[in-house]
Coordinates of C-alpha atoms and ligand atoms in Angstrom, one line a residue:
X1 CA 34.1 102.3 93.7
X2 CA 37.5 103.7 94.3
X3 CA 40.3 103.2 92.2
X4 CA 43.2 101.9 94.2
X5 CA 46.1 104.0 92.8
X6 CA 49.5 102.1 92.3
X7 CA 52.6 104.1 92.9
X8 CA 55.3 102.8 91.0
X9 CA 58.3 101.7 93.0
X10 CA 61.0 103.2 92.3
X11 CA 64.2 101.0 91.0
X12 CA 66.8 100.1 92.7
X13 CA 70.1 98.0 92.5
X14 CA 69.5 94.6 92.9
X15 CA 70.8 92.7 95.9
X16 CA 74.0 92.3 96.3
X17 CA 75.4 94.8 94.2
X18 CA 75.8 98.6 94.0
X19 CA 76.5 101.6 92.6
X20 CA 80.2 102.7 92.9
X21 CA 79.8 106.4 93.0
X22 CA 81.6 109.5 92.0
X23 CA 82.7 110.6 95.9
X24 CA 84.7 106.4 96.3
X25 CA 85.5 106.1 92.2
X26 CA 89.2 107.7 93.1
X27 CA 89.5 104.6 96.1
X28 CA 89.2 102.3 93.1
X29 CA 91.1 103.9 90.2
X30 CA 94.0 103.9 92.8
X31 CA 93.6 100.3 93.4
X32 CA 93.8 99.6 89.4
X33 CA 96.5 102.0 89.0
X34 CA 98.6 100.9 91.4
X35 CA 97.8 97.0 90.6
X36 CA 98.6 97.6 86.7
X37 CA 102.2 99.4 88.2
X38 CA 102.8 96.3 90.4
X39 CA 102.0 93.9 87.6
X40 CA 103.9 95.7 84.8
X41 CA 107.3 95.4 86.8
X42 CA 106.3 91.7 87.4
X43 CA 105.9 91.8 83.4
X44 CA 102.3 90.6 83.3
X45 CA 100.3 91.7 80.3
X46 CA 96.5 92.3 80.7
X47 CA 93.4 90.3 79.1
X48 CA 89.9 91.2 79.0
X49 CA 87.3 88.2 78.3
X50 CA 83.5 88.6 78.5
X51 CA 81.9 88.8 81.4
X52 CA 79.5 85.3 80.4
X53 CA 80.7 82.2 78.9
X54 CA 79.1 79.0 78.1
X55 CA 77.9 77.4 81.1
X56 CA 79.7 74.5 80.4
X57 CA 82.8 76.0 80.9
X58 CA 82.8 76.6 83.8
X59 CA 81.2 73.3 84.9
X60 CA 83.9 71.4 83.1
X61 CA 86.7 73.6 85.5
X62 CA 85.2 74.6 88.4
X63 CA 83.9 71.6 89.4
X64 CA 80.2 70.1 89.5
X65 CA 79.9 70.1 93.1
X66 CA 81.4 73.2 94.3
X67 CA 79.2 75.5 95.8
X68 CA 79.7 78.2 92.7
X69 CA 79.0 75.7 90.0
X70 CA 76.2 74.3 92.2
X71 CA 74.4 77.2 94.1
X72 CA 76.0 80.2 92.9
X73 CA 76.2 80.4 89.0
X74 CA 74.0 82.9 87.8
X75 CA 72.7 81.7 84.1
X76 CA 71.1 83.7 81.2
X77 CA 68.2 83.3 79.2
X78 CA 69.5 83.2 75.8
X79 CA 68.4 82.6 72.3
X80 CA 70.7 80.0 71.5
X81 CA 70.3 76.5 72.6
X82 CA 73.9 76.6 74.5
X83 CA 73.7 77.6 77.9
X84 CA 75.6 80.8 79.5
X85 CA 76.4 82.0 82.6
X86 CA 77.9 84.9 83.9
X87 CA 81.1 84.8 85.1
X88 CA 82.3 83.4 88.9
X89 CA 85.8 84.2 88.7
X90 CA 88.4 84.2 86.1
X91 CA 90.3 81.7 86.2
X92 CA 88.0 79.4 83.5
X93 CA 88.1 82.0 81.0
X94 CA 91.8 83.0 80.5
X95 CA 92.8 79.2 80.4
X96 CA 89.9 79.3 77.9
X97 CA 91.6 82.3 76.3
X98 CA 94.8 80.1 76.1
X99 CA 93.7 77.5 74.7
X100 CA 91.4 79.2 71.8
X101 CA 94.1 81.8 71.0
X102 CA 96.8 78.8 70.9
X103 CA 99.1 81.1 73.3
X104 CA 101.2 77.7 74.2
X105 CA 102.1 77.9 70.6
X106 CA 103.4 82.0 71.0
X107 CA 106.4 80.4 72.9
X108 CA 107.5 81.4 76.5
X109 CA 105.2 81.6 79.4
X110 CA 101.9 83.4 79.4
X111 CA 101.7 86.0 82.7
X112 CA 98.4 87.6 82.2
X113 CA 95.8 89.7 84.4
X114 CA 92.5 90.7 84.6
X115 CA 90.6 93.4 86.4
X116 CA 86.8 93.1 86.7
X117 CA 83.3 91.9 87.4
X118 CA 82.5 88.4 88.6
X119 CA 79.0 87.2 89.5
X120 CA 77.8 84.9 92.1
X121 CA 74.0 84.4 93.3
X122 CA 75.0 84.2 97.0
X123 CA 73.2 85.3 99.6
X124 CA 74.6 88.7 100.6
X125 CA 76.1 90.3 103.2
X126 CA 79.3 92.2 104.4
X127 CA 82.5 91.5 102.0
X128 CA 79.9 88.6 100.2
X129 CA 78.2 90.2 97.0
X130 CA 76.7 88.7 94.1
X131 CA 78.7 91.0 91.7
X132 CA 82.0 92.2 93.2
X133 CA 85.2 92.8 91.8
X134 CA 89.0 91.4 91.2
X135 CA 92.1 91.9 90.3
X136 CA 93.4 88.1 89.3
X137 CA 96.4 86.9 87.5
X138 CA 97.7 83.5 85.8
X139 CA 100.6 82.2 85.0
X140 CA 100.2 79.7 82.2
X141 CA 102.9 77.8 80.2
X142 CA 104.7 74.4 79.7
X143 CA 107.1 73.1 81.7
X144 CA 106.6 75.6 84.5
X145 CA 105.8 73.5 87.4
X146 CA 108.5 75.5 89.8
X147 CA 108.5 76.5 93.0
X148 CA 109.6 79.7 92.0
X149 CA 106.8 80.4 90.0
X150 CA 104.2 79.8 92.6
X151 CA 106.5 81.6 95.3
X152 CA 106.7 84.8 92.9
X153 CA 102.9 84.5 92.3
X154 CA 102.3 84.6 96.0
X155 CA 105.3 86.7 96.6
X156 CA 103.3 89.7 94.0
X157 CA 100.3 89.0 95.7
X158 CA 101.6 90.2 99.2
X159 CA 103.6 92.9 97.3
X160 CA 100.2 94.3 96.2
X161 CA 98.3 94.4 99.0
X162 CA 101.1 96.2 101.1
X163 CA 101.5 98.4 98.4
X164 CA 97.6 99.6 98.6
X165 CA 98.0 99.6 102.3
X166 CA 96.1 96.6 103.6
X167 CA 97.9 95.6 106.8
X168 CA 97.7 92.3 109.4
X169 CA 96.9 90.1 106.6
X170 CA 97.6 86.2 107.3
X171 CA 99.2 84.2 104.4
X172 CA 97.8 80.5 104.6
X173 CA 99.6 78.0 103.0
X174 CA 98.9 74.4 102.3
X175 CA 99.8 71.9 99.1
X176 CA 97.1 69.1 97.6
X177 CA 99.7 67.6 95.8
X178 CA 99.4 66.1 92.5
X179 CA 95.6 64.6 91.3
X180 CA 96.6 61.1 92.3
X181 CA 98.0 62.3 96.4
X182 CA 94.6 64.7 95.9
X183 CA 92.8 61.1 95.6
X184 CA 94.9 59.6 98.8
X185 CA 94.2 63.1 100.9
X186 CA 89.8 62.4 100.1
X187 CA 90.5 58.9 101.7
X188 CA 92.5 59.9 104.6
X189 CA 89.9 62.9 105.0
X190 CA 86.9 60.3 104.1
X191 CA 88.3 57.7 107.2
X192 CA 89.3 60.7 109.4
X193 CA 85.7 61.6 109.2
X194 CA 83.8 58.2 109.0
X195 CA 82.7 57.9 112.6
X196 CA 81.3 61.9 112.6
X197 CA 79.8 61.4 109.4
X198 CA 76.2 62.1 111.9
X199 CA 77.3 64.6 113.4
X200 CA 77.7 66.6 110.1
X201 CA 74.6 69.0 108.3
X202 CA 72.4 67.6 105.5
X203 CA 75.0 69.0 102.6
X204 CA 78.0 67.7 103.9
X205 CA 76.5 64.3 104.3
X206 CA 76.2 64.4 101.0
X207 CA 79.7 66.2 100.3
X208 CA 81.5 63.1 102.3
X209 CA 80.6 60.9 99.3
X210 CA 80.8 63.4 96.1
X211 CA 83.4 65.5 97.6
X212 CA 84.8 65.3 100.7
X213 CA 87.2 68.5 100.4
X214 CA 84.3 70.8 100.5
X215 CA 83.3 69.6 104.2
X216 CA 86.2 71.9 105.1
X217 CA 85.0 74.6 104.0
X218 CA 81.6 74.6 105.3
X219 CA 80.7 77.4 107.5
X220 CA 77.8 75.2 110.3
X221 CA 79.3 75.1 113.7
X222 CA 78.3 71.5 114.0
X223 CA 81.0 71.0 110.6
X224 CA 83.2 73.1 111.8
X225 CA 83.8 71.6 115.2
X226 CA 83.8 68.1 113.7
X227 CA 86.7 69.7 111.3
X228 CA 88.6 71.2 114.3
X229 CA 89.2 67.6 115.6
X230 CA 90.9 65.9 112.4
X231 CA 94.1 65.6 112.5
X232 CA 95.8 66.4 108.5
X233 CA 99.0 66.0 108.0
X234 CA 100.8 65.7 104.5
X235 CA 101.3 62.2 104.7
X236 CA 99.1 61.6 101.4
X237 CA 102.1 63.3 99.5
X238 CA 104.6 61.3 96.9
X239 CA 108.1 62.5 97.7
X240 CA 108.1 64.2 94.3
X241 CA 104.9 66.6 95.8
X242 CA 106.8 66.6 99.4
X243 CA 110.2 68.2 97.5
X244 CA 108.1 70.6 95.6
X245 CA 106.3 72.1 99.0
X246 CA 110.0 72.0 100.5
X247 CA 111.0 74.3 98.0
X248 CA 108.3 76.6 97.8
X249 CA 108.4 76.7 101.4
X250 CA 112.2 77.4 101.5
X251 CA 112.2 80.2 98.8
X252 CA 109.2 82.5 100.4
X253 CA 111.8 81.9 103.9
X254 CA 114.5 83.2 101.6
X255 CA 111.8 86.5 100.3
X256 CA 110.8 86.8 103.9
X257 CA 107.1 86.2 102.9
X258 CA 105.9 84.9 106.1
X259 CA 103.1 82.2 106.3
X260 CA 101.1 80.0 108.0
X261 CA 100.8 75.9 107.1
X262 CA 97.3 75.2 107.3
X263 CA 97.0 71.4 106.3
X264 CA 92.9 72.0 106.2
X265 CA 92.9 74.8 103.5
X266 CA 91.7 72.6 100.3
X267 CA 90.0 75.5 98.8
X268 CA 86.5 75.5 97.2
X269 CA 87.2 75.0 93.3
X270 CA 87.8 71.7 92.1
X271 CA 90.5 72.7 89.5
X272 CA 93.8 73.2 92.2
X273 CA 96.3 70.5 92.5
X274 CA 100.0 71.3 94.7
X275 CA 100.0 74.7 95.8
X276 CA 97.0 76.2 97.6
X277 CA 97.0 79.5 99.5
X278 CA 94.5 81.9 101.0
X279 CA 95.4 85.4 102.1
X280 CA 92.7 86.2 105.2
X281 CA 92.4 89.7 107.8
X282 CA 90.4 89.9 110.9
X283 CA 88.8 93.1 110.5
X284 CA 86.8 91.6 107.5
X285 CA 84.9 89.3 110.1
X286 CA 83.4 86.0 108.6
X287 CA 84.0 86.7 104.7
X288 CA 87.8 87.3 105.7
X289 CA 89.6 86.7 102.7
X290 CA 90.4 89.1 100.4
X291 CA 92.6 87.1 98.1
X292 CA 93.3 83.4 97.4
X293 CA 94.9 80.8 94.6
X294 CA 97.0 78.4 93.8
X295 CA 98.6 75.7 91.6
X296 CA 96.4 74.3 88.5
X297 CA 98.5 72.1 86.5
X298 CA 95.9 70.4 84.6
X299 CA 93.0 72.6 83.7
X300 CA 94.2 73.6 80.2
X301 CA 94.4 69.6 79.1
X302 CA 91.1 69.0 81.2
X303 CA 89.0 71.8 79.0
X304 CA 90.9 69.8 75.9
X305 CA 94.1 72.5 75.9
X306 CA 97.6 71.4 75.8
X307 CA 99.3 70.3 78.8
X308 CA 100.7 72.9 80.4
X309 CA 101.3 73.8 84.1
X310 CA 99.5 77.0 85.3
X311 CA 99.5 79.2 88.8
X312 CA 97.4 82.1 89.8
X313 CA 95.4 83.9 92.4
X314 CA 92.7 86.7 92.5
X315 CA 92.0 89.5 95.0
X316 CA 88.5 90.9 96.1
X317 CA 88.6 94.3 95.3
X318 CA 85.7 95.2 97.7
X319 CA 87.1 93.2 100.6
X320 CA 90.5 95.2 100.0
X321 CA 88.6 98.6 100.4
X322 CA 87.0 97.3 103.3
X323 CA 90.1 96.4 104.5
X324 CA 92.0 99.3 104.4
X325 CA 92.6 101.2 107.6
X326 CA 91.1 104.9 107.0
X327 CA 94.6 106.2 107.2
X328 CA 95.1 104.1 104.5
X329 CA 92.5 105.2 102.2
X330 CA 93.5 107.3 98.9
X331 CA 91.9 110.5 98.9
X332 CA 90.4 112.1 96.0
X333 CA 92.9 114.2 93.5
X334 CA 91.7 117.8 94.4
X335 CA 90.3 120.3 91.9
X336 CA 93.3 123.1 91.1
X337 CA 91.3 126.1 90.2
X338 CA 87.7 127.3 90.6
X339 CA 87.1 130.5 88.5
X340 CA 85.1 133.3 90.0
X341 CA 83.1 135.4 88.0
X342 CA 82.1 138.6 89.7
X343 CA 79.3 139.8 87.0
X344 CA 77.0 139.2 83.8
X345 CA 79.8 141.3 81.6
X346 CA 82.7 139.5 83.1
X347 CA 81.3 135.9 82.5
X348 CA 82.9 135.5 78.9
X349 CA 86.4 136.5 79.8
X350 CA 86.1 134.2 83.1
X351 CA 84.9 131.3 80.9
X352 CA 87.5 131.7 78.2
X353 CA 90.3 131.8 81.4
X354 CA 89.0 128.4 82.6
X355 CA 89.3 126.8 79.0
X356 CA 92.4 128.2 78.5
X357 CA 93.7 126.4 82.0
X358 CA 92.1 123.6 80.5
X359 CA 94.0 123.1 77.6
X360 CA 97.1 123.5 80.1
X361 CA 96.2 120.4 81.4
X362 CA 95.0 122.3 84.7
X363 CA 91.8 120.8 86.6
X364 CA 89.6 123.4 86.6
X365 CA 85.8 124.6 86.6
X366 CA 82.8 127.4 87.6
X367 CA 79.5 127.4 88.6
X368 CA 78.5 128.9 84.8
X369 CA 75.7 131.2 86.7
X370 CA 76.7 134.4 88.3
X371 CA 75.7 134.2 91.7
X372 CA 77.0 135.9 94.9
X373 CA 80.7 135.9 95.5
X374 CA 79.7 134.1 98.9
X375 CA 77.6 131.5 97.2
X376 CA 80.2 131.0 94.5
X377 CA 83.4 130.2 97.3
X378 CA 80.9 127.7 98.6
X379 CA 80.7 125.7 95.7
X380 CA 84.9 126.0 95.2
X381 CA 84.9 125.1 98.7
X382 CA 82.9 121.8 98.2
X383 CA 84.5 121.0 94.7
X384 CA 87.7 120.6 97.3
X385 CA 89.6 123.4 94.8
X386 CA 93.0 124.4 95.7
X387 CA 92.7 127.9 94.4
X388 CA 89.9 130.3 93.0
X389 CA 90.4 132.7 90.0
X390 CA 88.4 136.0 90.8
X391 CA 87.7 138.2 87.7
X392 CA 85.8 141.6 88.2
X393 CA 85.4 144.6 86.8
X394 CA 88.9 146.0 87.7
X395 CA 90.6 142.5 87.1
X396 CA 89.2 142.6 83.8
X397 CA 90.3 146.0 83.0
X398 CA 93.6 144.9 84.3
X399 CA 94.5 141.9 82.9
X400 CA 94.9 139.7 85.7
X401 CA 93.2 137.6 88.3
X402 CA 92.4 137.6 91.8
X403 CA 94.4 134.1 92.8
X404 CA 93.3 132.8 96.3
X405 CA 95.0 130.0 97.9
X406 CA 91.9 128.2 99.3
X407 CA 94.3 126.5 102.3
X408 CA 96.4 129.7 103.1
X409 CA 93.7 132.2 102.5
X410 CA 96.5 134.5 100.6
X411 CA 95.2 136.3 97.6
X412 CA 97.6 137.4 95.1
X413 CA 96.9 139.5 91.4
X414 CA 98.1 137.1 88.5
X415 CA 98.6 138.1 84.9
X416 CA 96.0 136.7 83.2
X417 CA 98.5 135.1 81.0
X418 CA 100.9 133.8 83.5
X419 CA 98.4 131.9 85.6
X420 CA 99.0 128.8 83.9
X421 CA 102.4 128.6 84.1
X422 CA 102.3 130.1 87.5
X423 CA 99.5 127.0 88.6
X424 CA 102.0 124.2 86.3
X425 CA 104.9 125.4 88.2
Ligands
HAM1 P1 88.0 82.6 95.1 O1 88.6 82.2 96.4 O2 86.7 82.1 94.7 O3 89.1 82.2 94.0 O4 87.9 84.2 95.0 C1 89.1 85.0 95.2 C2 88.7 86.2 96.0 O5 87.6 86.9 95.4 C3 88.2 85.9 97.4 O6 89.3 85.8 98.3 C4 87.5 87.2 97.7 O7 88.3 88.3 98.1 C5 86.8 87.6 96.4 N1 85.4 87.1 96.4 C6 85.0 85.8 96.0 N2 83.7 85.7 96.1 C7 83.2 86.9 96.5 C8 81.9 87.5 96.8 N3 80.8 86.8 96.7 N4 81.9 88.8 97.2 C9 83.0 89.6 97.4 N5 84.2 89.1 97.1 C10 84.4 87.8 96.7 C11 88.9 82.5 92.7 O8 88.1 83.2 92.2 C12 90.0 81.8 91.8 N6 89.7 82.1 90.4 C13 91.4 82.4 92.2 C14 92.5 81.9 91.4 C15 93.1 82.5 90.3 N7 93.1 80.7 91.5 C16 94.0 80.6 90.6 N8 94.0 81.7 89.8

C-alpha cells in the first residue's frame, strides 16, 4: 500500500487580522505621530495597559448583553482560576488604571491616551477585523461633568481626523441623559416598539426585554425598517440633562464643529450616559465609522472607583487608512544616499563612506556585493534613494565621489569629506 504523503500547510494569519508590512508601516507611524502631536497640544499624557484583563472587567463595564461582552470577547485559556480576555476596546482598562493607581487622588483631571490593539471575534470583513487598531482617549476626573469637556473631546476628535486627511466625515450627535432618563428613553423605546415586536429577528426579540437600546443598532433589514418608523425625540430628558445638551450643542456652534442630531444613536456599550457621538464616512460602506464615544459618568464608581465623571472616544486606525483619499496618503520617507561601489578593491572605502554618512544621521545603504553598475542603480532605484555615491578607481584615488541626483540625473564629484555636510545642508 501507498503511503498518502501529507504536505504541511503552510501558516498563515488568522482571520481577521494581518500583517502590517514594511511597504504601509510609514502610513501608520504618520498616523501615531501626528495623533501624539495633536494630543500633546491638547495636553493628554499617554498610558499603556495590557492587552488582556480579567474577563470580568470587562463584563462589569461593557455590559452583559452587548454584542462584545456577548459574541465577541475573545477569552484565554489560563492557568489561573480567574478568567481573561483580550482586550475589546480601551475604555475598561484605563478607568481600571484610574482607579488601581488612585489617579482621583493625584489631583486635577486625568486626560490620558492609548494607541493599540483591541480584539474582537467578529466575523470579518472590510473595516470589521477581529484585531484592529486605535487611537482612544479619556478624560477622567471629579467634578467634570461640563459641556466643554465633551465639546473639546469631540472638538480633538475632528481636529485629528482633518489633520491625517480624512475628509466628508459626518459627526452624529445624540445625548442618553443621565441613568434614570436612560431608564425613561428604554420605556418610551420599549412602547414605541411594542406592536412590531413580530416583526423584529430572533435576537432582538430577545433584546426588547434585556436591552432594548441594542435593537438600534442591529444591522437585519427587517430591524432596521421597523427602526426607521419610530419616532425619538428627547422627551425622556430631566431639564438638568436638556440644559447640558443645550450647551454642548451651543459651544461646538460657537467651534464651528458641525453635526448632525441623531435621536437613534444609543451606541452599543452599556457604560454611556449624556453625551453620545459617532463619527461615520460613506466610502467605508457598511462598517462606516471610524471613530465614536461619549459621556461615562459612572463607570469608575460602577467597577467600585470613586465617583468621578469621565468622557472619551476612540478611532479605528484601519478604517482611518481606508478612509483616506489616495492623495491623502503619507508617502514613505525616501532613502538619501545609495553608495555605489565600482569594484572588489574599492568596496572598503565605499563601506566606510556609508558609515560615516551614517553617523551623520544621513539614511543611507549598498547592496554589500559588487555587482554591475547597472544592476547596482537598480537596486538605488527601488530603495526610492534620492542620490547615489559612486566610488571607483579614479574616485578613490581622488578623494571624492561620484554624487548623482537620482530625480535630476546631474552627477557632480564631491569631496569625500564634504558629502555629509553637502547631503545635511
Ligand atoms: P467602539 O464604537 O466600539 O467604541 O469602537 C470605536 C471605533 O473602533 C469604531 O468606530 C471603529 O472605527 C473601530 N472598531 C471597532 N470595532 C472594530 C472592528 N472589529 N474592526 C475594525 N475597527 C473597529 C469603543 O471602543 C469605545 N471604547 C470608545 C470610547 C472611548 N468611548 C468612550 N471612550
Amino acid at each position: 500500500m501507498t503511503k498518502q504523503l501529507s504536505v504541511p500547510r503552510v501558516p498563515r494569519v488568522p482571520r481577521g487580522t494581518s500583517d502590517i508590512l514594511p511597504s504601509e508601516i510609514f502610513q501608520w507611524q504618520d498616523v501615531e505621530a501626528k495623533a501624539r502631536r495633536i494630543l500633546a497640544t491638547y495636553h493628554f499624557a499617554e498610558i499603556r495597559t495590557p492587552i488582556f484583563e480579567q474577563t470580568s472587567l470587562f463584563k462589569r463595564s461593557l455590559g452583559q448583553t452587548s454584542d462584545v461582552v456577548n459574541k465577541q470577547l475573545l477569552e484565554l485559556v489560563s492557568p489561573d482560576e480567574e478568567g481573561f480576555a483580550l482586550r475589546p476596546e480601551g475604555t475598561a482598562s484605563v478607568a481600571r488604571s484610574y482607579i488601581e493607581n488612585s489617579m482621583d487622588r493625584q489631583g486635577g483631571i486625568s486626560k490620558l491616551f492609548y494607541i493599540g490593539a483591541m480584539f474582537r471575534g467578529e466575523r470579518p470583513q472590510k473595516g470589521r477585523l477581529r484585531q484592529f487598531h486605535q487611537v482612544g482617549v479619556e478624560v477622567i476626573g471629579a467634578n467634570t461633568a461640563t459641556p466643554y469637556l465633551d465639546a473639546e473631546v469631540i472638538a480633538l476628535n475632528v481636529a485629528l481626523l482633518q489633520a491625517l486627511g480624512v475628509k466628508d466625515f459626518r459627526l452624529k450627535l445624540n445625548t442618553l441623559g443621565s441613568p434614570h432618563d436612560k431608564e425613561n428613553l428604554a420605556e418610551m423605546l420599549r412602547t414605541s416598539l411594542q406592536e412590531d415586536v413580530g416583526k423584529l429577528c430572533e435576537d432582538c426579540r430577545d433584546r426588547f426585554e434585556r436591552n432594548v437600546f441594542r435593537i438600534l443598532d442591529c444591522k437585519n433589514s427587517a430591524c432596521r425598517a421597523v427602526v426607521a418608523g419610530i419616532k425619538l425625540g428627547h422627551g425622556h430628558l430631566s431639564a438638568e440633562s436638556q440644559k447640558y445638551y443645550s450647551e454642548l450643542k451651543k459651544i461646538l456652534q460657537t467651534l464651528k464643529v458641525e453635526f448632525e442630531e441623531v435621536p437613534t444613536l444609543v451606541r452599543g456599550l452599556d457604560y454611556y450616559t449624556h453625551t453620545v457621538f459617532e463619527i461615520t464616512q460613506s466610502s467605508l460602506g457598511s462598517q462606516d465609522a471610524i471613530s465614536a464615544g461619549g459621556r461615562y459618568n459612572d463607570l469608575v464608581a460602577q467597577l467600585g472607583g470613586p465617583q468621578v465623571d469621565a468622557v472619551g472616544f476612540a478611532c479605528g486606525i484601519e478604517r482611518i487608512l481606508l478612509a483616506l483619499p489616495d492623495e491623502n496618503k503619507p508617502q514613505a520617507a525616501p532613502l538619501t544616499v545609495y553608495v555605489i561601489a565600482l569594484d572588489e578593491k574599492v568596496f572598503p572605502k565605499a563601506f566606510s563612506i556609508l558609515q560615516k554618512l551614517r553617523a551623520n544621521g544621513i539614511s543611507s545603504d549598498m547592496s554589500y556585493k559588487v555587482s554591475s553598475m547597472k544592476s547596482q542603480m537598480r537596486s538605488a532605484d527601488k530603495a526610492g534613494s534620492r542620490y547615489v555615491a559612486i566610488i571607483g578607481e579614479e574616485e578613490d584615488k581622488k578623494g571624492v565621489v561620484a554624487l548623482k541626483d537620482m530625480t535630476t540625473g546631474q552627477q557632480q564629484e564631491i569631496k569625500e569629506n564634504e558629502l555629509s555636510d553637502l547631503l545635511k545642508g
